[in-house]
CSV table of C-alpha atoms in Angstrom, one decimal:
chain,number,residue,atom,x,y,z
A,1,MET,CA,36.1,-2.7,17.3
A,2,ASP,CA,34.6,-5.7,15.5
A,3,TYR,CA,32.0,-3.9,13.2
A,4,ASN,CA,30.9,-7.1,11.5
A,5,ARG,CA,30.0,-8.6,14.8
A,6,ILE,CA,27.5,-5.7,15.4
A,7,PHE,CA,25.7,-6.4,12.1
A,8,SER,CA,25.8,-10.2,12.4
A,9,GLY,CA,24.4,-9.9,15.9
A,10,ALA,CA,21.6,-7.7,14.7
A,11,LEU,CA,20.7,-10.3,12.1
A,12,ALA,CA,20.9,-13.1,14.6
A,13,ASP,CA,18.4,-11.3,16.8
A,14,ILE,CA,15.7,-11.0,14.2
A,15,LYS,CA,16.3,-14.6,13.0
A,16,GLN,CA,15.8,-15.8,16.6
A,17,GLU,CA,12.6,-13.9,16.8
A,18,GLY,CA,11.4,-15.5,13.6
A,19,ARG,CA,11.0,-12.3,11.6
A,20,TYR,CA,14.0,-12.5,9.3
A,21,ARG,CA,12.8,-11.6,5.8
A,22,VAL,CA,13.6,-13.8,2.9
A,23,PHE,CA,13.0,-12.4,-0.6
A,24,MET,CA,11.7,-14.8,-3.2
A,25,ASP,CA,13.4,-14.8,-6.6
A,26,ILE,CA,10.4,-14.9,-8.9
A,27,GLU,CA,9.8,-14.2,-12.5
A,28,ARG,CA,6.3,-13.1,-13.6
A,29,LYS,CA,5.0,-14.4,-16.9
A,30,ASN,CA,3.6,-11.8,-19.2
A,31,GLY,CA,0.0,-12.6,-20.0
A,32,GLU,CA,-0.2,-15.4,-17.4
A,33,PHE,CA,-0.6,-13.4,-14.2
A,34,PRO,CA,-0.9,-14.5,-11.3
A,35,SER,CA,1.4,-17.4,-12.5
A,36,ALA,CA,5.1,-17.0,-12.0
A,37,THR,CA,8.4,-19.0,-12.0
A,38,TRP,CA,10.2,-19.3,-8.7
A,39,HIS,CA,14.0,-19.6,-9.1
A,40,ALA,CA,14.6,-21.9,-6.1
A,41,GLU,CA,18.0,-23.3,-5.0
A,42,ASP,CA,17.1,-26.7,-6.5
A,43,GLY,CA,15.8,-25.3,-9.7
A,44,GLU,CA,12.8,-23.5,-11.3
A,45,LYS,CA,9.3,-24.2,-10.0
A,46,GLU,CA,5.9,-22.9,-11.1
A,47,ILE,CA,3.9,-21.0,-8.5
A,48,THR,CA,0.8,-19.0,-8.1
A,49,VAL,CA,1.3,-15.5,-6.6
A,50,TRP,CA,-1.2,-14.6,-3.8
A,51,CYS,CA,0.5,-11.5,-2.3
A,52,SER,CA,1.0,-9.1,-5.2
A,53,ASN,CA,-0.1,-5.5,-4.8
A,54,ASP,CA,-0.7,-5.4,-8.5
A,55,TYR,CA,-4.3,-5.7,-7.5
A,56,LEU,CA,-5.9,-5.6,-10.9
A,57,GLY,CA,-3.1,-7.1,-13.0
A,58,MET,CA,-2.6,-3.8,-14.8
A,59,GLY,CA,1.2,-4.4,-14.8
A,60,GLN,CA,0.5,-6.8,-17.7
A,61,HIS,CA,-2.4,-5.0,-19.4
A,62,PRO,CA,-1.9,-4.8,-23.2
A,63,ASP,CA,-2.5,-1.0,-23.2
A,64,VAL,CA,0.1,-0.5,-20.5
A,65,ILE,CA,2.7,-2.6,-22.2
A,66,LYS,CA,2.1,-1.0,-25.6
A,67,ALA,CA,2.4,2.5,-24.1
A,68,MET,CA,5.8,1.5,-22.6
A,69,LYS,CA,7.1,0.0,-25.8
A,70,ASP,CA,6.0,3.1,-27.7
A,71,ALA,CA,7.7,5.3,-25.2
A,72,ILE,CA,11.0,3.5,-25.2
A,73,ASP,CA,11.1,3.6,-29.0
A,74,LYS,CA,10.2,7.3,-28.9
A,75,VAL,CA,12.3,8.8,-26.1
A,76,GLY,CA,14.7,6.0,-24.8
A,77,ALA,CA,15.0,4.5,-21.4
A,78,GLY,CA,16.2,7.0,-18.7
A,79,SER,CA,14.9,10.3,-17.6
A,80,GLY,CA,18.2,12.1,-17.8
A,81,GLY,CA,18.3,13.5,-14.3
A,82,THR,CA,16.4,15.4,-11.7
A,83,ARG,CA,13.3,17.3,-12.6
A,84,ASN,CA,14.9,20.7,-12.0
A,85,ILE,CA,17.9,20.0,-14.3
A,86,SER,CA,17.0,17.8,-17.2
A,87,GLY,CA,14.5,15.2,-16.1
A,88,THR,CA,11.1,16.7,-16.6
A,89,HIS,CA,9.5,15.0,-19.6
A,90,HIS,CA,6.1,15.6,-21.2
A,91,TYR,CA,5.0,12.2,-19.9
A,92,HIS,CA,5.5,13.6,-16.4
A,93,VAL,CA,3.5,16.7,-17.1
A,94,MET,CA,0.6,14.7,-18.7
A,95,LEU,CA,0.5,12.2,-15.8
A,96,GLU,CA,0.5,14.8,-13.1
A,97,ALA,CA,-2.5,16.5,-14.9
A,98,GLU,CA,-4.3,13.2,-15.2
A,99,LEU,CA,-3.8,12.4,-11.5
A,100,ALA,CA,-4.9,15.9,-10.4
A,101,ASP,CA,-8.1,15.4,-12.5
A,102,LEU,CA,-8.6,11.9,-11.0
A,103,HIS,CA,-8.7,13.4,-7.5
A,104,GLY,CA,-10.5,16.6,-8.4
A,105,LYS,CA,-7.5,18.8,-7.4
A,106,GLU,CA,-5.7,21.7,-9.0
A,107,ALA,CA,-2.3,20.0,-9.3
A,108,GLY,CA,-0.3,16.9,-8.9
A,109,LEU,CA,3.3,16.0,-8.2
A,110,LEU,CA,5.2,12.8,-9.1
A,111,PHE,CA,7.7,11.0,-6.9
A,112,THR,CA,9.8,7.9,-7.3
A,113,SER,CA,7.7,5.9,-4.9
A,114,GLY,CA,4.7,6.1,-2.6
A,115,TYR,CA,7.0,5.9,0.4
A,116,ILE,CA,9.0,9.0,-0.8
A,117,SER,CA,5.8,10.9,-1.6
A,118,ASN,CA,4.6,10.5,1.9
A,119,GLU,CA,7.8,11.0,3.8
A,120,THR,CA,8.9,14.0,1.7
A,121,SER,CA,5.5,15.8,1.4
A,122,ILE,CA,4.5,15.4,5.1
A,123,SER,CA,7.9,16.6,6.4
A,124,THR,CA,8.1,19.5,3.9
A,125,ILE,CA,4.5,20.8,4.6
A,126,ALA,CA,5.1,20.5,8.4
A,127,LYS,CA,8.3,22.5,8.3
A,128,LEU,CA,6.7,25.3,6.3
A,129,MET,CA,4.2,25.9,9.1
A,130,PRO,CA,5.9,27.0,12.3
A,131,GLY,CA,4.3,25.6,15.4
A,132,CYS,CA,2.5,22.9,13.4
A,133,ILE,CA,0.9,20.0,15.3
A,134,ILE,CA,0.4,16.7,13.5
A,135,PHE,CA,-2.4,14.4,14.5
A,136,SER,CA,-1.5,10.9,13.2
A,137,ASP,CA,-3.4,7.6,13.3
A,138,GLU,CA,-1.5,5.0,15.3
A,139,LEU,CA,-1.6,2.5,12.4
A,140,ASN,CA,-0.3,4.9,9.7
A,141,HIS,CA,2.3,3.5,7.3
A,142,ALA,CA,6.0,3.8,8.2
A,143,SER,CA,6.4,6.4,5.4
A,144,MET,CA,3.9,8.7,7.1
A,145,ILE,CA,5.5,8.1,10.5
A,146,ASN,CA,8.9,8.9,9.2
A,147,GLY,CA,7.5,12.0,7.5
A,148,VAL,CA,6.2,13.2,10.8
A,149,LEU,CA,9.6,12.6,12.5
A,150,ALA,CA,11.4,14.4,9.7
A,151,GLY,CA,9.1,17.3,10.0
A,152,LYS,CA,10.4,17.9,13.6
A,153,CYS,CA,7.1,19.3,14.8
A,154,GLU,CA,4.8,18.4,17.7
A,155,LYS,CA,2.8,15.2,17.1
A,156,ARG,CA,-0.2,13.6,18.7
A,157,ILE,CA,-1.0,10.0,18.0
A,158,PHE,CA,-4.7,9.0,18.1
A,159,LYS,CA,-6.1,5.5,18.5
A,160,HIS,CA,-6.8,3.8,15.2
A,161,ASN,CA,-9.8,5.3,13.4
A,162,SER,CA,-11.0,6.8,16.7
A,163,VAL,CA,-13.0,10.0,16.1
A,164,GLU,CA,-13.5,10.3,19.9
A,165,HIS,CA,-9.8,10.2,20.7
A,166,LEU,CA,-8.9,12.6,17.8
A,167,THR,CA,-11.6,15.0,19.0
A,168,HIS,CA,-10.1,14.9,22.5
A,169,LEU,CA,-6.6,15.7,21.2
A,170,LEU,CA,-7.8,18.5,19.0
A,171,GLU,CA,-9.7,20.1,21.9
A,172,GLU,CA,-6.5,20.1,24.0
A,173,ALA,CA,-4.4,21.7,21.3
A,174,ASP,CA,-3.6,25.4,20.9
A,175,PRO,CA,-6.5,26.7,18.8
A,176,ASP,CA,-4.2,29.0,16.9
A,177,ALA,CA,-1.6,26.4,16.0
A,178,PRO,CA,-1.5,25.1,12.4
A,179,LYS,CA,-2.7,21.4,12.4
A,180,ILE,CA,-2.6,18.5,10.0
A,181,ILE,CA,-4.7,15.3,10.4
A,182,LEU,CA,-2.9,12.3,8.8
A,183,PHE,CA,-4.8,9.1,8.0
A,184,GLU,CA,-5.1,6.3,5.4
A,185,SER,CA,-8.3,5.5,3.5
A,186,VAL,CA,-7.7,1.8,3.6
A,187,TYR,CA,-5.4,0.1,6.1
A,188,SER,CA,-3.6,-2.6,4.2
A,189,MET,CA,-3.0,-5.1,7.0
A,190,ASP,CA,-6.5,-5.1,8.5
A,191,GLY,CA,-8.4,-4.0,5.4
A,192,ASP,CA,-10.6,-1.5,7.3
A,193,PHE,CA,-11.7,2.0,6.1
A,194,ALA,CA,-11.1,5.3,7.8
A,195,PRO,CA,-14.1,7.5,8.9
A,196,ILE,CA,-13.1,10.1,6.3
A,197,GLU,CA,-16.2,12.3,6.6
A,198,GLU,CA,-15.9,12.5,10.4
A,199,PHE,CA,-12.2,13.3,10.2
A,200,CYS,CA,-13.0,16.1,7.7
A,201,ASP,CA,-15.8,17.4,10.0
A,202,LEU,CA,-13.2,17.6,12.8
A,203,ALA,CA,-10.8,19.4,10.5
A,204,ASP,CA,-13.4,22.0,9.7
A,205,LYS,CA,-14.3,22.5,13.3
A,206,TYR,CA,-10.7,22.8,14.6
A,207,ASN,CA,-9.3,24.6,11.5
A,208,ALA,CA,-7.0,21.7,10.5
A,209,MET,CA,-5.7,20.4,7.2
A,210,THR,CA,-6.3,16.8,6.1
A,211,TYR,CA,-3.8,14.6,4.5
A,212,MET,CA,-5.0,11.2,3.3
A,213,ASP,CA,-3.0,8.2,2.0
A,214,GLU,CA,-5.1,6.4,-0.7
A,215,VAL,CA,-2.4,4.0,-1.9
A,216,HIS,CA,-4.4,0.8,-1.4
A,217,ALA,CA,-7.5,2.4,-2.9
A,218,VAL,CA,-6.6,4.4,-6.0
A,219,GLY,CA,-7.7,2.5,-9.1
A,220,MET,CA,-9.8,0.2,-6.8
A,221,TYR,CA,-12.7,2.3,-5.6
A,222,GLY,CA,-14.9,5.0,-7.1
A,223,PRO,CA,-16.5,5.4,-10.6
A,224,ARG,CA,-13.1,6.4,-12.1
A,225,GLY,CA,-10.8,4.7,-9.6
A,226,GLY,CA,-10.2,7.9,-7.6
A,227,GLY,CA,-10.3,5.9,-4.4
A,228,VAL,CA,-12.5,5.7,-1.3
A,229,ALA,CA,-12.9,9.5,-1.2
A,230,GLU,CA,-14.3,9.5,-4.7
A,231,GLN,CA,-16.6,6.5,-3.9
A,232,TRP,CA,-18.0,8.4,-0.8
A,233,GLY,CA,-18.1,11.8,-2.5
A,234,LEU,CA,-15.5,13.4,-0.2
A,235,MET,CA,-12.6,14.3,-2.5
A,236,ASP,CA,-13.3,18.0,-2.2
A,237,ARG,CA,-13.1,17.8,1.6
A,238,VAL,CA,-9.6,16.3,1.8
A,239,ASP,CA,-6.8,18.9,1.3
A,240,ILE,CA,-4.0,16.5,0.2
A,241,ILE,CA,-4.6,13.1,-1.4
A,242,GLU,CA,-1.5,10.9,-1.8
A,243,GLY,CA,-1.4,7.8,-3.9
A,244,THR,CA,0.8,5.3,-5.6
A,245,LEU,CA,1.4,4.0,-9.1
A,246,GLY,CA,2.8,0.7,-7.8
A,247,LYS,CA,-0.3,-1.1,-6.7
A,248,ALA,CA,-3.6,-1.0,-8.7
A,249,PHE,CA,-2.0,0.9,-11.5
A,250,GLY,CA,0.6,-1.8,-11.8
A,251,LEU,CA,3.8,0.3,-12.3
A,252,MET,CA,6.0,2.3,-10.0
A,253,GLY,CA,6.0,5.7,-8.3
A,254,GLY,CA,4.0,7.9,-6.0
A,255,TYR,CA,2.3,11.2,-6.0
A,256,ILE,CA,0.4,13.9,-4.2
A,257,THR,CA,-2.6,16.0,-5.4
A,258,ALA,CA,-3.7,19.2,-3.8
A,259,SER,CA,-4.0,22.9,-4.5
A,260,LYS,CA,-1.5,24.5,-6.8
A,261,ASP,CA,0.2,26.4,-4.0
A,262,ILE,CA,0.6,23.3,-1.8
A,263,VAL,CA,2.0,21.2,-4.7
A,264,ASP,CA,4.3,24.1,-5.8
A,265,CYS,CA,5.6,24.4,-2.2
A,266,VAL,CA,6.5,20.7,-2.0
A,267,ARG,CA,8.1,21.0,-5.5
A,268,SER,CA,10.1,24.0,-4.5
A,269,PHE,CA,11.2,23.0,-1.0
A,270,ALA,CA,11.3,19.2,-0.7
A,271,ALA,CA,14.8,17.7,-0.9
A,272,GLY,CA,13.3,14.3,-1.5
A,273,PHE,CA,11.9,15.6,-4.8
A,274,ILE,CA,14.5,18.2,-5.8
A,275,PHE,CA,17.6,16.0,-5.6
A,276,THR,CA,16.2,12.7,-6.9
A,277,THR,CA,16.4,11.4,-10.5
A,278,SER,CA,12.9,11.5,-11.9
A,279,LEU,CA,10.9,8.5,-12.9
A,280,SER,CA,11.8,7.0,-16.3
A,281,PRO,CA,9.5,8.3,-19.0
A,282,VAL,CA,8.9,4.7,-20.0
A,283,LEU,CA,7.4,3.9,-16.5
A,284,THR,CA,5.5,7.2,-16.6
A,285,ALA,CA,4.0,6.4,-20.0
A,286,GLY,CA,2.8,3.0,-18.7
A,287,ALA,CA,1.3,4.6,-15.6
A,288,LEU,CA,-0.5,7.2,-17.8
A,289,ALA,CA,-2.0,4.5,-19.9
A,290,SER,CA,-3.1,2.6,-16.8
A,291,VAL,CA,-4.7,5.6,-15.1
A,292,ARG,CA,-6.5,6.6,-18.3
A,293,HIS,CA,-7.8,3.0,-18.8
A,294,LEU,CA,-9.1,2.6,-15.2
A,295,LYS,CA,-10.9,6.0,-15.4
A,296,LYS,CA,-13.0,4.6,-18.2
A,297,SER,CA,-13.2,0.9,-17.3
A,298,THR,CA,-15.0,-0.4,-14.3
A,299,ILE,CA,-14.9,-4.2,-15.1
A,300,GLU,CA,-11.6,-4.7,-13.4
A,301,ARG,CA,-12.9,-3.2,-10.1
A,302,GLU,CA,-16.1,-5.1,-10.3
A,303,ILE,CA,-14.5,-8.5,-10.8
A,304,HIS,CA,-11.9,-7.8,-8.2
A,305,GLN,CA,-14.5,-7.1,-5.5
A,306,GLU,CA,-16.3,-10.3,-6.4
A,307,ARG,CA,-13.0,-12.3,-6.2
A,308,ALA,CA,-12.1,-10.9,-2.8
A,309,ALA,CA,-15.6,-11.6,-1.5
A,310,THR,CA,-15.5,-15.1,-2.9
A,311,LEU,CA,-12.2,-15.9,-1.2
A,312,LYS,CA,-13.4,-14.6,2.1
A,313,ARG,CA,-16.5,-16.8,1.9
A,314,LYS,CA,-14.5,-19.9,1.0
A,315,LEU,CA,-12.1,-19.3,3.9
A,316,ARG,CA,-14.9,-18.8,6.3
A,317,GLU,CA,-16.7,-22.0,5.1
A,318,ALA,CA,-13.5,-23.9,5.7
A,319,ASN,CA,-13.4,-22.5,9.3
A,320,LEU,CA,-10.1,-20.7,8.7
A,321,PRO,CA,-9.5,-17.6,10.8
A,322,VAL,CA,-10.1,-14.9,8.1
A,323,MET,CA,-9.9,-11.5,9.9
A,324,PRO,CA,-12.9,-9.1,9.5
A,325,SER,CA,-12.3,-6.8,6.5
A,326,ASP,CA,-14.7,-4.6,4.6
A,327,SER,CA,-12.2,-4.0,1.7
A,328,HIS,CA,-10.3,-6.2,-0.8
A,329,ILE,CA,-7.7,-7.1,1.8
A,330,VAL,CA,-7.9,-10.7,3.0
A,331,PRO,CA,-5.8,-11.3,6.1
A,332,LEU,CA,-5.7,-14.7,7.8
A,333,ALA,CA,-4.7,-14.7,11.5
A,334,VAL,CA,-1.7,-16.8,12.6
A,335,GLY,CA,-0.4,-15.1,15.8
A,336,ASP,CA,3.2,-16.4,15.9
A,337,PRO,CA,6.1,-15.2,13.7
A,338,VAL,CA,7.9,-18.6,13.6
A,339,ILE,CA,4.7,-20.5,12.7
A,340,CYS,CA,3.7,-17.8,10.2
A,341,LYS,CA,7.0,-18.3,8.4
A,342,GLN,CA,6.7,-22.1,8.5
A,343,ALA,CA,3.2,-21.9,7.1
A,344,SER,CA,4.4,-19.7,4.2
A,345,ASP,CA,7.3,-22.0,3.5
A,346,ILE,CA,5.1,-25.1,3.4
A,347,LEU,CA,2.6,-23.4,1.1
A,348,LEU,CA,5.4,-22.5,-1.3
A,349,ASN,CA,7.4,-25.7,-1.2
A,350,GLU,CA,4.6,-28.3,-1.1
A,351,TYR,CA,1.7,-26.5,-2.9
A,352,GLY,CA,3.2,-23.9,-5.2
A,353,ILE,CA,1.4,-21.1,-3.3
A,354,TYR,CA,3.4,-17.9,-2.8
A,355,VAL,CA,2.2,-15.7,0.1
A,356,GLN,CA,4.6,-13.8,2.4
A,357,PRO,CA,4.3,-13.9,6.2
A,358,ILE,CA,3.4,-10.6,7.7
A,359,ASN,CA,5.3,-10.1,11.0
A,360,TYR,CA,6.5,-7.3,13.3
A,361,PRO,CA,7.1,-4.4,12.7
A,362,THR,CA,4.6,-4.4,9.9
A,363,VAL,CA,2.0,-5.6,12.4
A,364,PRO,CA,2.1,-5.7,16.2
A,365,ARG,CA,3.6,-8.7,17.8
A,366,GLY,CA,1.1,-11.4,18.4
A,367,THR,CA,-1.0,-10.5,15.4
A,368,GLU,CA,1.2,-12.1,12.7
A,369,ARG,CA,-0.8,-13.2,9.7
A,370,LEU,CA,-0.8,-14.3,6.1
A,371,ARG,CA,-2.2,-11.5,3.9
A,372,PHE,CA,-3.8,-12.6,0.6
A,373,ALA,CA,-4.5,-10.2,-2.3
A,374,PRO,CA,-6.9,-11.9,-4.7
A,375,ASN,CA,-7.1,-10.3,-8.1
A,376,PRO,CA,-9.5,-10.6,-11.1
A,377,LEU,CA,-7.3,-13.4,-12.6
A,378,HIS,CA,-7.4,-15.7,-9.6
A,379,THR,CA,-9.9,-18.5,-10.6
A,380,ASP,CA,-12.2,-20.6,-8.5
A,381,GLU,CA,-9.9,-23.5,-9.0
A,382,MET,CA,-6.9,-21.5,-7.7
A,383,MET,CA,-9.0,-20.5,-4.7
A,384,ASP,CA,-10.1,-24.1,-4.0
A,385,HIS,CA,-6.5,-25.3,-4.2
A,386,LEU,CA,-5.4,-22.5,-1.8
A,387,VAL,CA,-8.1,-23.3,0.8
A,388,ASP,CA,-7.4,-27.0,0.6
A,389,ALA,CA,-3.7,-26.3,1.2
A,390,LEU,CA,-4.4,-24.0,4.0
A,391,LYS,CA,-6.6,-26.5,5.8
A,392,LYS,CA,-3.8,-29.1,5.6
A,393,VAL,CA,-1.1,-26.6,6.8
A,394,TRP,CA,-3.3,-25.4,9.7
A,395,GLN,CA,-3.7,-29.0,10.8
A,396,LYS,CA,-0.1,-29.9,10.4
A,397,LEU,CA,1.2,-26.9,12.4
A,398,ASP,CA,-1.7,-26.9,14.8
A,399,ILE,CA,-2.1,-23.2,14.0
A,400,GLU,CA,-5.5,-22.9,15.7
A,401,LYS,CA,-3.9,-22.6,19.1
A,402,TYR,CA,-1.9,-19.6,17.9
A,403,SER,CA,-4.6,-17.9,15.7
A,404,SER,CA,-7.3,-18.2,18.3
A,405,ALA,CA,-5.2,-16.0,20.6
A,406,ALA,CA,-4.2,-13.5,18.0
C-alpha cells in the first residue's frame, strides 16, 4: 500500500478547494504591538497584525513581562511534570484562586489550553452522569463538539442561539435524565452574543446544568473582566464557566470555574488533566499578573471597544461588507475560499497587512471571510491604511459578486 499517496491526496483535495492553511512565520516586537516582522521567502518584511487574539496587547504588558522574568529567576523554566506527580506550583494554586474569584465560583482548574479545558471537562462531566443528554448550540467551538463526542452520551443540537428550538428539545427529553446546556457567550466568527439569561431560565425550568465558554469575552467585558456573564450580572446562574488565558490575558492555557465538587471531579477523573504536563510556572506567573491587572484596570477594555466600533464605522463608510456584530469581532464577508485566500495574500504582500482567511470548517462553506481583531494599539492611521487597501483589493478581485451572495 502506498501510504504516502493517501496523505498527499488528502492535501491535494484541500488545496483544490482553496482551504489549505499556510502558517505565517512572524516575529512580534516587544513594545511595538501590533507591528511584527514577517520572515518571508525573499527576506524580512515589516507588517501590521490584524488577526491576533491578544485582544488587549497584554502579552506585551510591562507587568506581565516583569512577572515572567521574576518567575524564571525564582523557579526556573519548566513545571517538572504532571500536577499529580511533581508539577503543581504555588503559581498554579494562586492563579486558580484568582480565576475562581473572577467568575464568582468556589474553585478553578487550569489546563494547558482552552481547547483541552473544553474537550476534557465536557467529556468527563458527561461520563460521570449516566444517561446524560447534552444540548449543544450548532455553532459551538470544535473543542466543545469533540468534548460531546468523547463523552459518549446522547446529544441534541439546537439552532444557533435559538431559545425556541432549545425549549422544544428540552420538552421532548426525558424529564428525569441529567442534562447539560452548552453554549458560548461570544461567538468568535460572527461576533454575536448568546441569550444567556434565557438559557439559564430554561436550565432552571428543565433541571439542567449550564456550561458556558467565555474564551472570547474574559478580560474583555464586565467591571473586572469576568466576561459577558459578569457584565450582565449572570455569573451566579451559570454552573460552569470556561475560559482561556491565551486571548485577552495574552498568555497560554485554559481553565474552568465551578463548584468545588465539580472542579474536584474533573481534577480527579479527567485523563486530559491527569496525564498532561502542567503549564510552566513562568507562563502561569504572567497570566496571574494579567488577570490581576485587568481586574483593576478598565482602560484597556474601554479603548478596545472604541477601536472596534471605529473600525466597523470606517468599513461601513467605505461600503465594505462588514458583517453585523455587537461585540469586538469585526468580520468582513467574502464568500469564496479561493478569493478569500487571494485577498489575504495581496493584503500581506502589497500592503503589509496580516489577516488570515477564515474558511471551512471554521465557518460554513459560502460564508468565508476575513476576520479583523482591532486592539487598543491600532491607530486611526493603521485603520485608514487598512480600509484603503481593502477597497483596492475588493475592486481588483471583484469580491462584491462573492460577498453579496455570502
